[in-house]
Amino acid sequence: MMTLLARGMILGLAALSLWLVVGGAGLVSLGHAAMLGIGAYAVVALDEARITEALVVAPAAIGAAALFALLTGAVALRTAGVPFIMITLAFGQMAFFTAASLAFYGGDDGYTLYARSTLAGGRWLENRLGFHYLCLALLAGAFLFCHLLLASRFGRVLRAARENPLRVQAVGFSPYPYRLLAYGIAGGMAGLAGFLLANATEFVAPSFLAWQRSGELLFMVILGGLGSPFGAVLGALALLLLEEGLGHLTPHWRLLLGPLLVLAVLFLRGGLVGLPAQLAGTRRHG
């Protein structure tokens, strides 16, 4: 049984991977859930082959998702703006329908894992506390990695290309390979989140790859704030807590969630991570 905290950390990792594309490279993707789902289906494929060692399964999930990201990104990143959004959406839907057609992995009905992955031969992931610590460690590691990546020369070029790609080209850098590598890294991180999600739920379905999940991840990033990788994690936790809280109030909680999210986007200009600065500015001018 997946707890709210575990779900928050896993989706926080997935949102963080999308933030690298949206906040780091300035590219809006509606196919990011495909990488999450591919990571989860890598767990399924190895589970079917009775390979459950996490030290094998996790790299396989990361590699499969990163490879998909690199192959599709090589095409999608030749464009920008709306064409890029539509191409990523198309690739994501292709992956979704492919997963739904895999009858030997459950098709539309999904696939139930025989058991969670083992770690160094032990059932550490079966322990609730141990699994939470693993999620926390991987989320913290991914956050630190993103921070160091964007502080590096690679990250500076990536952010400069986000602001003004023509100026970057004028000083001798091509934005394309930097964006492609960032897209591949983000795909690998999403694959890692897929590995954790598959183990948390012990069930994998095509819905993991649906465009609605991509939209949910994108909203988490926007809600948290594009200015910081911490915003993606904060946005994921905030959205899940909001869903959980409203779900206890009324069975029609989605009718309340929509307007609340619209208000959040309208009035939280820097997202949740920018709220303290926004409040400080309001007091100063007040």
PDB file of C-alpha atoms in Angstrom:
ATOM      1  CA  MET A   1       0.000   0.000   0.000  1.00  0.00           C
ATOM      2  CA  MET A   2       1.517   3.303  -1.119  1.00  0.00           C
ATOM      3  CA  THR A   3       1.379   6.056   1.495  1.00  0.00           C
ATOM      4  CA  LEU A   4       0.717   9.697   0.670  1.00  0.00           C
ATOM      5  CA  LEU A   5       4.281  10.578   1.668  1.00  0.00           C
ATOM      6  CA  ALA A   6       5.803   7.958  -0.629  1.00  0.00           C
ATOM      7  CA  ARG A   7       3.557   9.079  -3.481  1.00  0.00           C
ATOM      8  CA  GLY A   8       4.544  12.688  -2.869  1.00  0.00           C
ATOM      9  CA  MET A   9       8.261  11.907  -2.984  1.00  0.00           C
ATOM     10  CA  ILE A  10       7.945   9.747  -6.107  1.00  0.00           C
ATOM     11  CA  LEU A  11       5.856  12.283  -8.008  1.00  0.00           C
ATOM     12  CA  GLY A  12       8.160  14.996  -6.652  1.00  0.00           C
ATOM     13  CA  LEU A  13      11.048  13.194  -8.356  1.00  0.00           C
ATOM     14  CA  ALA A  14       9.037  12.928 -11.584  1.00  0.00           C
ATOM     15  CA  ALA A  15       8.111  16.627 -11.396  1.00  0.00           C
ATOM     16  CA  LEU A  16      11.749  17.505 -10.706  1.00  0.00           C
ATOM     17  CA  SER A  17      12.772  15.679 -13.876  1.00  0.00           C
ATOM     18  CA  LEU A  18      10.201  17.664 -15.858  1.00  0.00           C
ATOM     19  CA  TRP A  19      11.411  20.888 -14.230  1.00  0.00           C
ATOM     20  CA  LEU A  20      14.827  20.253 -15.786  1.00  0.00           C
ATOM     21  CA  VAL A  21      13.139  20.457 -19.201  1.00  0.00           C
ATOM     22  CA  VAL A  22      10.686  23.283 -18.469  1.00  0.00           C
ATOM     23  CA  GLY A  23      12.569  25.438 -15.974  1.00  0.00           C
ATOM     24  CA  GLY A  24      16.092  24.561 -17.056  1.00  0.00           C
ATOM     25  CA  ALA A  25      15.761  24.403 -20.834  1.00  0.00           C
ATOM     26  CA  GLY A  26      12.572  26.438 -21.276  1.00  0.00           C
ATOM     27  CA  LEU A  27      10.735  23.654 -23.158  1.00  0.00           C
ATOM     28  CA  VAL A  28       7.167  22.604 -22.353  1.00  0.00           C
ATOM     29  CA  SER A  29       6.586  18.860 -22.803  1.00  0.00           C
ATOM     30  CA  LEU A  30       3.266  17.022 -22.719  1.00  0.00           C
ATOM     31  CA  GLY A  31       4.831  13.601 -23.166  1.00  0.00           C
ATOM     32  CA  HIS A  32       6.891  13.362 -20.011  1.00  0.00           C
ATOM     33  CA  ALA A  33       4.708  10.702 -18.412  1.00  0.00           C
ATOM     34  CA  ALA A  34       5.845   8.342 -21.170  1.00  0.00           C
ATOM     35  CA  MET A  35       9.315   8.240 -19.575  1.00  0.00           C
ATOM     36  CA  LEU A  36       7.763   7.622 -16.159  1.00  0.00           C
ATOM     37  CA  GLY A  37       5.707   4.768 -17.588  1.00  0.00           C
ATOM     38  CA  ILE A  38       8.604   3.280 -19.537  1.00  0.00           C
ATOM     39  CA  GLY A  39      10.615   3.124 -16.324  1.00  0.00           C
ATOM     40  CA  ALA A  40       7.705   1.314 -14.673  1.00  0.00           C
ATOM     41  CA  TYR A  41       7.313  -1.116 -17.589  1.00  0.00           C
ATOM     42  CA  ALA A  42      11.038  -1.891 -17.435  1.00  0.00           C
ATOM     43  CA  VAL A  43      10.325  -3.185 -13.922  1.00  0.00           C
ATOM     44  CA  VAL A  44       7.467  -5.263 -15.369  1.00  0.00           C
ATOM     45  CA  ALA A  45       9.630  -6.748 -18.134  1.00  0.00           C
ATOM     46  CA  LEU A  46      12.340  -7.795 -15.694  1.00  0.00           C
ATOM     47  CA  ASP A  47       9.774  -9.008 -13.161  1.00  0.00           C
ATOM     48  CA  GLU A  48       8.318 -11.274 -15.846  1.00  0.00           C
ATOM     49  CA  ALA A  49      11.844 -12.611 -16.412  1.00  0.00           C
ATOM     50  CA  ARG A  50      12.137 -13.107 -12.617  1.00  0.00           C
ATOM     51  CA  ILE A  51      14.862 -10.456 -12.335  1.00  0.00           C
ATOM     52  CA  THR A  52      14.055  -8.437  -9.228  1.00  0.00           C
ATOM     53  CA  GLU A  53      17.407  -7.102  -8.012  1.00  0.00           C
ATOM     54  CA  ALA A  54      17.020  -3.316  -7.691  1.00  0.00           C
ATOM     55  CA  LEU A  55      20.684  -2.766  -8.572  1.00  0.00           C
ATOM     56  CA  VAL A  56      19.815  -4.244 -11.983  1.00  0.00           C
ATOM     57  CA  VAL A  57      16.199  -3.134 -12.355  1.00  0.00           C
ATOM     58  CA  ALA A  58      16.688   0.550 -11.456  1.00  0.00           C
ATOM     59  CA  PRO A  59      19.514   1.148 -14.000  1.00  0.00           C
ATOM     60  CA  ALA A  60      17.429  -0.685 -16.615  1.00  0.00           C
ATOM     61  CA  ALA A  61      14.456   1.602 -15.906  1.00  0.00           C
ATOM     62  CA  ILE A  62      16.676   4.685 -16.062  1.00  0.00           C
ATOM     63  CA  GLY A  63      18.366   3.514 -19.265  1.00  0.00           C
ATOM     64  CA  ALA A  64      15.130   2.582 -21.068  1.00  0.00           C
ATOM     65  CA  ALA A  65      13.490   5.918 -20.254  1.00  0.00           C
ATOM     66  CA  ALA A  66      16.626   7.915 -21.110  1.00  0.00           C
ATOM     67  CA  LEU A  67      16.965   6.096 -24.447  1.00  0.00           C
ATOM     68  CA  PHE A  68      13.337   6.864 -25.310  1.00  0.00           C
ATOM     69  CA  ALA A  69      13.903  10.503 -24.362  1.00  0.00           C
ATOM     70  CA  LEU A  70      17.039  10.773 -26.502  1.00  0.00           C
ATOM     71  CA  LEU A  71      15.436   9.128 -29.548  1.00  0.00           C
ATOM     72  CA  THR A  72      12.243  11.180 -29.411  1.00  0.00           C
ATOM     73  CA  GLY A  73      14.074  14.324 -28.314  1.00  0.00           C
ATOM     74  CA  ALA A  74      16.371  14.083 -31.334  1.00  0.00           C
ATOM     75  CA  VAL A  75      13.270  14.731 -33.451  1.00  0.00           C
ATOM     76  CA  ALA A  76      11.207  16.969 -31.163  1.00  0.00           C
ATOM     77  CA  LEU A  77      14.078  19.331 -30.318  1.00  0.00           C
ATOM     78  CA  ARG A  78      14.412  20.307 -33.965  1.00  0.00           C
ATOM     79  CA  THR A  79      11.342  22.408 -33.220  1.00  0.00           C
ATOM     80  CA  ALA A  80      10.239  24.741 -30.427  1.00  0.00           C
ATOM     81  CA  GLY A  81       7.077  26.231 -28.972  1.00  0.00           C
ATOM     82  CA  VAL A  82       3.739  24.685 -29.955  1.00  0.00           C
ATOM     83  CA  PRO A  83       5.244  22.220 -32.493  1.00  0.00           C
ATOM     84  CA  PHE A  84       7.521  20.849 -29.748  1.00  0.00           C
ATOM     85  CA  ILE A  85       4.553  20.452 -27.396  1.00  0.00           C
ATOM     86  CA  MET A  86       2.529  18.612 -30.041  1.00  0.00           C
ATOM     87  CA  ILE A  87       5.394  16.310 -31.042  1.00  0.00           C
ATOM     88  CA  THR A  88       6.083  15.331 -27.428  1.00  0.00           C
ATOM     89  CA  LEU A  89       2.357  14.725 -26.954  1.00  0.00           C
ATOM     90  CA  ALA A  90       2.298  12.522 -30.069  1.00  0.00           C
ATOM     91  CA  PHE A  91       5.291  10.469 -28.915  1.00  0.00           C
ATOM     92  CA  GLY A  92       3.741  10.141 -25.471  1.00  0.00           C
ATOM     93  CA  GLN A  93       0.475   8.855 -26.938  1.00  0.00           C
ATOM     94  CA  MET A  94       2.389   6.399 -29.120  1.00  0.00           C
ATOM     95  CA  ALA A  95       4.026   5.001 -25.994  1.00  0.00           C
ATOM     96  CA  PHE A  96       0.653   4.896 -24.211  1.00  0.00           C
ATOM     97  CA  PHE A  97      -1.065   2.914 -26.964  1.00  0.00           C
ATOM     98  CA  THR A  98       1.939   0.612 -27.287  1.00  0.00           C
ATOM     99  CA  ALA A  99       1.728  -0.196 -23.565  1.00  0.00           C
ATOM    100  CA  ALA A 100      -2.023  -0.794 -23.867  1.00  0.00           C
ATOM    101  CA  SER A 101      -1.422  -3.266 -26.713  1.00  0.00           C
ATOM    102  CA  LEU A 102       1.075  -5.415 -24.768  1.00  0.00           C
ATOM    103  CA  ALA A 103      -1.258  -8.293 -23.908  1.00  0.00           C
ATOM    104  CA  PHE A 104       1.539 -10.309 -22.266  1.00  0.00           C
ATOM    105  CA  TYR A 105       1.996  -7.435 -19.799  1.00  0.00           C
ATOM    106  CA  GLY A 106      -1.711  -7.147 -19.056  1.00  0.00           C
ATOM    107  CA  GLY A 107      -2.733  -4.750 -21.824  1.00  0.00           C
ATOM    108  CA  ASP A 108      -5.373  -2.259 -20.696  1.00  0.00           C
ATOM    109  CA  ASP A 109      -5.854  -4.147 -17.432  1.00  0.00           C
ATOM    110  CA  GLY A 110      -2.277  -3.589 -16.288  1.00  0.00           C
ATOM    111  CA  TYR A 111       0.212  -5.928 -14.645  1.00  0.00           C
ATOM    112  CA  THR A 112       0.565  -6.916 -10.998  1.00  0.00           C
ATOM    113  CA  LEU A 113       4.144  -7.483  -9.852  1.00  0.00           C
ATOM    114  CA  TYR A 114       5.000 -10.784  -8.195  1.00  0.00           C
ATOM    115  CA  ALA A 115       6.804  -8.844  -5.453  1.00  0.00           C
ATOM    116  CA  ARG A 116       8.761  -5.658  -4.899  1.00  0.00           C
ATOM    117  CA  SER A 117      12.342  -5.513  -6.098  1.00  0.00           C
ATOM    118  CA  THR A 118      15.028  -6.883  -3.825  1.00  0.00           C
ATOM    119  CA  LEU A 119      18.044  -4.823  -2.774  1.00  0.00           C
ATOM    120  CA  ALA A 120      21.370  -6.632  -2.437  1.00  0.00           C
ATOM    121  CA  GLY A 121      19.361  -9.839  -2.205  1.00  0.00           C
ATOM    122  CA  GLY A 122      17.249  -8.628   0.725  1.00  0.00           C
ATOM    123  CA  ARG A 123      13.607  -7.570   0.917  1.00  0.00           C
ATOM    124  CA  TRP A 124      14.467  -4.046   2.089  1.00  0.00           C
ATOM    125  CA  LEU A 125      11.847  -2.455  -0.171  1.00  0.00           C
ATOM    126  CA  GLU A 126       9.107  -4.511   1.503  1.00  0.00           C
ATOM    127  CA  ASN A 127       9.747  -2.557   4.704  1.00  0.00           C
ATOM    128  CA  ARG A 128       7.644   0.617   4.723  1.00  0.00           C
ATOM    129  CA  LEU A 129      10.212   2.722   6.582  1.00  0.00           C
ATOM    130  CA  GLY A 130      13.063   1.428   4.441  1.00  0.00           C
ATOM    131  CA  PHE A 131      11.157   2.213   1.250  1.00  0.00           C
ATOM    132  CA  HIS A 132      10.444   5.751   2.452  1.00  0.00           C
ATOM    133  CA  TYR A 133      14.117   6.291   3.225  1.00  0.00           C
ATOM    134  CA  LEU A 134      15.023   5.031  -0.250  1.00  0.00           C
ATOM    135  CA  CYS A 135      12.553   7.445  -1.879  1.00  0.00           C
ATOM    136  CA  LEU A 136      13.883  10.310   0.230  1.00  0.00           C
ATOM    137  CA  ALA A 137      17.520   9.490  -0.560  1.00  0.00           C
ATOM    138  CA  LEU A 138      16.876   9.268  -4.304  1.00  0.00           C
ATOM    139  CA  LEU A 139      14.819  12.478  -4.304  1.00  0.00           C
ATOM    140  CA  ALA A 140      17.524  14.337  -2.356  1.00  0.00           C
ATOM    141  CA  GLY A 141      20.217  12.956  -4.652  1.00  0.00           C
ATOM    142  CA  ALA A 142      18.284  14.006  -7.760  1.00  0.00           C
ATOM    143  CA  PHE A 143      17.707  17.476  -6.312  1.00  0.00           C
ATOM    144  CA  LEU A 144      21.408  17.911  -5.553  1.00  0.00           C
ATOM    145  CA  PHE A 145      22.301  16.618  -9.006  1.00  0.00           C
ATOM    146  CA  CYS A 146      20.003  19.171 -10.693  1.00  0.00           C
ATOM    147  CA  HIS A 147      21.436  21.969  -8.566  1.00  0.00           C
ATOM    148  CA  LEU A 148      25.035  21.046  -9.448  1.00  0.00           C
ATOM    149  CA  LEU A 149      24.166  20.485 -13.107  1.00  0.00           C
ATOM    150  CA  LEU A 150      22.656  23.942 -13.523  1.00  0.00           C
ATOM    151  CA  ALA A 151      25.572  25.538 -11.660  1.00  0.00           C
ATOM    152  CA  SER A 152      28.028  23.937 -14.104  1.00  0.00           C
ATOM    153  CA  ARG A 153      29.116  25.275 -17.481  1.00  0.00           C
ATOM    154  CA  PHE A 154      26.576  22.941 -19.096  1.00  0.00           C
ATOM    155  CA  GLY A 155      23.790  24.442 -16.998  1.00  0.00           C
ATOM    156  CA  ARG A 156      24.842  28.007 -17.744  1.00  0.00           C
ATOM    157  CA  VAL A 157      24.754  27.342 -21.486  1.00  0.00           C
ATOM    158  CA  LEU A 158      21.386  25.597 -21.127  1.00  0.00           C
ATOM    159  CA  ARG A 159      19.858  28.535 -19.268  1.00  0.00           C
ATOM    160  CA  ALA A 160      21.391  31.040 -21.669  1.00  0.00           C
ATOM    161  CA  ALA A 161      19.842  29.116 -24.572  1.00  0.00           C
ATOM    162  CA  ARG A 162      16.500  29.289 -22.779  1.00  0.00           C
ATOM    163  CA  GLU A 163      16.724  33.079 -22.584  1.00  0.00           C
ATOM    164  CA  ASN A 164      18.254  33.812 -26.000  1.00  0.00           C
ATOM    165  CA  PRO A 165      19.245  30.898 -28.284  1.00  0.00           C
ATOM    166  CA  LEU A 166      20.461  33.214 -31.057  1.00  0.00           C
ATOM    167  CA  ARG A 167      22.933  34.915 -28.741  1.00  0.00           C
ATOM    168  CA  VAL A 168      24.227  31.508 -27.604  1.00  0.00           C
ATOM    169  CA  GLN A 169      24.783  30.520 -31.232  1.00  0.00           C
ATOM    170  CA  ALA A 170      26.545  33.819 -31.872  1.00  0.00           C
ATOM    171  CA  VAL A 171      29.181  33.038 -29.221  1.00  0.00           C
ATOM    172  CA  GLY A 172      29.853  29.596 -30.684  1.00  0.00           C
ATOM    173  CA  PHE A 173      27.516  27.213 -28.837  1.00  0.00           C
ATOM    174  CA  SER A 174      24.772  25.143 -30.444  1.00  0.00           C
ATOM    175  CA  PRO A 175      21.747  24.861 -28.107  1.00  0.00           C
ATOM    176  CA  TYR A 176      20.590  21.574 -29.663  1.00  0.00           C
ATOM    177  CA  PRO A 177      23.068  19.098 -28.084  1.00  0.00           C
ATOM    178  CA  TYR A 178      22.731  20.776 -24.679  1.00  0.00           C
ATOM    179  CA  ARG A 179      18.949  20.560 -24.825  1.00  0.00           C
ATOM    180  CA  LEU A 180      19.063  16.972 -26.070  1.00  0.00           C
ATOM    181  CA  LEU A 181      21.355  15.895 -23.238  1.00  0.00           C
ATOM    182  CA  ALA A 182      19.151  17.682 -20.685  1.00  0.00           C
ATOM    183  CA  TYR A 183      16.100  15.968 -22.181  1.00  0.00           C
ATOM    184  CA  GLY A 184      17.817  12.585 -21.926  1.00  0.00           C
ATOM    185  CA  ILE A 185      18.857  13.213 -18.315  1.00  0.00           C
ATOM    186  CA  ALA A 186      15.297  14.261 -17.460  1.00  0.00           C
ATOM    187  CA  GLY A 187      14.024  11.079 -19.098  1.00  0.00           C
ATOM    188  CA  GLY A 188      16.372   8.961 -16.994  1.00  0.00           C
ATOM    189  CA  MET A 189      15.227  10.696 -13.806  1.00  0.00           C
ATOM    190  CA  ALA A 190      11.599  10.082 -14.778  1.00  0.00           C
ATOM    191  CA  GLY A 191      12.481   6.429 -15.381  1.00  0.00           C
ATOM    192  CA  LEU A 192      13.868   6.225 -11.846  1.00  0.00           C
ATOM    193  CA  ALA A 193      10.581   7.657 -10.565  1.00  0.00           C
ATOM    194  CA  GLY A 194       8.796   4.989 -12.621  1.00  0.00           C
ATOM    195  CA  PHE A 195      10.886   2.288 -10.936  1.00  0.00           C
ATOM    196  CA  LEU A 196       9.849   3.610  -7.514  1.00  0.00           C
ATOM    197  CA  LEU A 197       6.198   4.015  -8.531  1.00  0.00           C
ATOM    198  CA  ALA A 198       5.994   0.439  -9.832  1.00  0.00           C
ATOM    199  CA  ASN A 199       7.444  -0.872  -6.577  1.00  0.00           C
ATOM    200  CA  ALA A 200       5.230   1.353  -4.440  1.00  0.00           C
ATOM    201  CA  THR A 201       1.980   0.274  -6.114  1.00  0.00           C
ATOM    202  CA  GLU A 202       3.165  -3.228  -7.122  1.00  0.00           C
ATOM    203  CA  PHE A 203       1.019  -2.615 -10.193  1.00  0.00           C
ATOM    204  CA  VAL A 204       1.725  -0.999 -13.571  1.00  0.00           C
ATOM    205  CA  ALA A 205      -0.860   0.121 -16.130  1.00  0.00           C
ATOM    206  CA  PRO A 206      -0.911   2.149 -19.375  1.00  0.00           C
ATOM    207  CA  SER A 207      -2.438   5.034 -17.400  1.00  0.00           C
ATOM    208  CA  PHE A 208       1.076   5.683 -16.059  1.00  0.00           C
ATOM    209  CA  LEU A 209       1.933   6.966 -19.564  1.00  0.00           C
ATOM    210  CA  ALA A 210      -1.266   8.940 -20.231  1.00  0.00           C
ATOM    211  CA  TRP A 211      -1.073  12.570 -21.318  1.00  0.00           C
ATOM    212  CA  GLN A 212      -3.218  13.476 -18.311  1.00  0.00           C
ATOM    213  CA  ARG A 213      -0.345  12.370 -16.063  1.00  0.00           C
ATOM    214  CA  SER A 214       1.999  14.584 -18.102  1.00  0.00           C
ATOM    215  CA  GLY A 215      -0.385  17.488 -17.555  1.00  0.00           C
ATOM    216  CA  GLU A 216      -0.483  16.756 -13.832  1.00  0.00           C
ATOM    217  CA  LEU A 217       3.319  16.790 -13.622  1.00  0.00           C
ATOM    218  CA  LEU A 218       3.458  20.021 -15.611  1.00  0.00           C
ATOM    219  CA  PHE A 219       0.995  21.660 -13.266  1.00  0.00           C
ATOM    220  CA  MET A 220       3.051  20.557 -10.261  1.00  0.00           C
ATOM    221  CA  VAL A 221       6.058  22.323 -11.769  1.00  0.00           C
ATOM    222  CA  ILE A 222       4.084  25.505 -12.474  1.00  0.00           C
ATOM    223  CA  LEU A 223       2.366  25.493  -9.074  1.00  0.00           C
ATOM    224  CA  GLY A 224       5.667  25.106  -7.247  1.00  0.00           C
ATOM    225  CA  GLY A 225       7.458  27.713  -9.340  1.00  0.00           C
ATOM    226  CA  LEU A 226       9.750  27.568 -12.353  1.00  0.00           C
ATOM    227  CA  GLY A 227      12.539  29.522 -10.687  1.00  0.00           C
ATOM    228  CA  SER A 228      13.912  26.707  -8.534  1.00  0.00           C
ATOM    229  CA  PRO A 229      14.121  22.895  -8.653  1.00  0.00           C
ATOM    230  CA  PHE A 230      12.700  22.902  -5.126  1.00  0.00           C
ATOM    231  CA  GLY A 231       9.518  24.368  -6.594  1.00  0.00           C
ATOM    232  CA  ALA A 232       8.779  21.157  -8.509  1.00  0.00           C
ATOM    233  CA  VAL A 233       8.989  19.046  -5.354  1.00  0.00           C
ATOM    234  CA  LEU A 234       6.967  21.578  -3.362  1.00  0.00           C
ATOM    235  CA  GLY A 235       4.335  21.736  -6.104  1.00  0.00           C
ATOM    236  CA  ALA A 236       3.980  17.945  -6.152  1.00  0.00           C
ATOM    237  CA  LEU A 237       3.514  17.754  -2.383  1.00  0.00           C
ATOM    238  CA  ALA A 238       1.097  20.710  -2.356  1.00  0.00           C
ATOM    239  CA  LEU A 239      -1.092  19.291  -5.123  1.00  0.00           C
ATOM    240  CA  LEU A 240      -1.296  15.868  -3.482  1.00  0.00           C
ATOM    241  CA  LEU A 241      -2.154  17.389  -0.093  1.00  0.00           C
ATOM    242  CA  LEU A 242      -4.809  19.560  -1.722  1.00  0.00           C
ATOM    243  CA  GLU A 243      -6.336  16.545  -3.476  1.00  0.00           C
ATOM    244  CA  GLU A 244      -6.275  14.529  -0.252  1.00  0.00           C
ATOM    245  CA  GLY A 245      -7.804  17.324   1.830  1.00  0.00           C
ATOM    246  CA  LEU A 246     -10.598  18.092  -0.628  1.00  0.00           C
ATOM    247  CA  GLY A 247     -11.265  14.370  -1.064  1.00  0.00           C
ATOM    248  CA  HIS A 248     -12.157  14.139   2.626  1.00  0.00           C
ATOM    249  CA  LEU A 249     -14.558  17.085   2.323  1.00  0.00           C
ATOM    250  CA  THR A 250     -16.646  16.028  -0.658  1.00  0.00           C
ATOM    251  CA  PRO A 251     -16.849  13.251  -3.267  1.00  0.00           C
ATOM    252  CA  HIS A 252     -17.016  16.010  -5.887  1.00  0.00           C
ATOM    253  CA  TRP A 253     -13.627  17.401  -4.873  1.00  0.00           C
ATOM    254  CA  ARG A 254     -12.459  17.840  -8.469  1.00  0.00           C
ATOM    255  CA  LEU A 255     -15.070  20.574  -8.939  1.00  0.00           C
ATOM    256  CA  LEU A 256     -13.346  22.518  -6.157  1.00  0.00           C
ATOM    257  CA  LEU A 257      -9.797  21.644  -7.170  1.00  0.00           C
ATOM    258  CA  GLY A 258     -10.038  23.206 -10.632  1.00  0.00           C
ATOM    259  CA  PRO A 259     -10.960  26.760  -9.524  1.00  0.00           C
ATOM    260  CA  LEU A 260      -8.421  26.633  -6.678  1.00  0.00           C
ATOM    261  CA  LEU A 261      -5.644  25.717  -9.088  1.00  0.00           C
ATOM    262  CA  VAL A 262      -6.669  28.482 -11.496  1.00  0.00           C
ATOM    263  CA  LEU A 263      -6.533  31.005  -8.640  1.00  0.00           C
ATOM    264  CA  ALA A 264      -3.118  29.705  -7.597  1.00  0.00           C
ATOM    265  CA  VAL A 265      -1.721  30.209 -11.096  1.00  0.00           C
ATOM    266  CA  LEU A 266      -3.248  33.693 -11.374  1.00  0.00           C
ATOM    267  CA  PHE A 267      -2.082  35.039  -8.028  1.00  0.00           C
ATOM    268  CA  LEU A 268       1.089  33.062  -7.245  1.00  0.00           C
ATOM    269  CA  ARG A 269       3.199  34.532 -10.030  1.00  0.00           C
ATOM    270  CA  GLY A 270       6.419  32.931  -8.845  1.00  0.00           C
ATOM    271  CA  GLY A 271       4.695  29.775  -7.664  1.00  0.00           C
ATOM    272  CA  LEU A 272       4.725  28.544  -4.089  1.00  0.00           C
ATOM    273  CA  VAL A 273       8.493  28.882  -3.878  1.00  0.00           C
ATOM    274  CA  GLY A 274       8.180  32.591  -4.678  1.00  0.00           C
ATOM    275  CA  LEU A 275       5.342  33.236  -2.227  1.00  0.00           C
ATOM    276  CA  PRO A 276       7.527  34.582   0.639  1.00  0.00           C
ATOM    277  CA  ALA A 277       9.156  37.138  -1.671  1.00  0.00           C
ATOM    278  CA  GLN A 278       5.760  38.082  -3.101  1.00  0.00           C
ATOM    279  CA  LEU A 279       4.302  38.627   0.382  1.00  0.00           C
ATOM    280  CA  ALA A 280       7.357  40.641   1.430  1.00  0.00           C
ATOM    281  CA  GLY A 281       6.952  42.845  -1.637  1.00  0.00           C
ATOM    282  CA  THR A 282       3.248  43.350  -0.888  1.00  0.00           C
ATOM    283  CA  ARG A 283       4.032  44.459   2.692  1.00  0.00           C
ATOM    284  CA  ARG A 284       6.762  46.803   1.465  1.00  0.00           C
ATOM    285  CA  HIS A 285       4.438  48.514  -1.001  1.00  0.00           C
ATOM    286  CA  GLY A 286       1.548  48.441   1.466  1.00  0.00           C
TER     287      GLY A 286
END
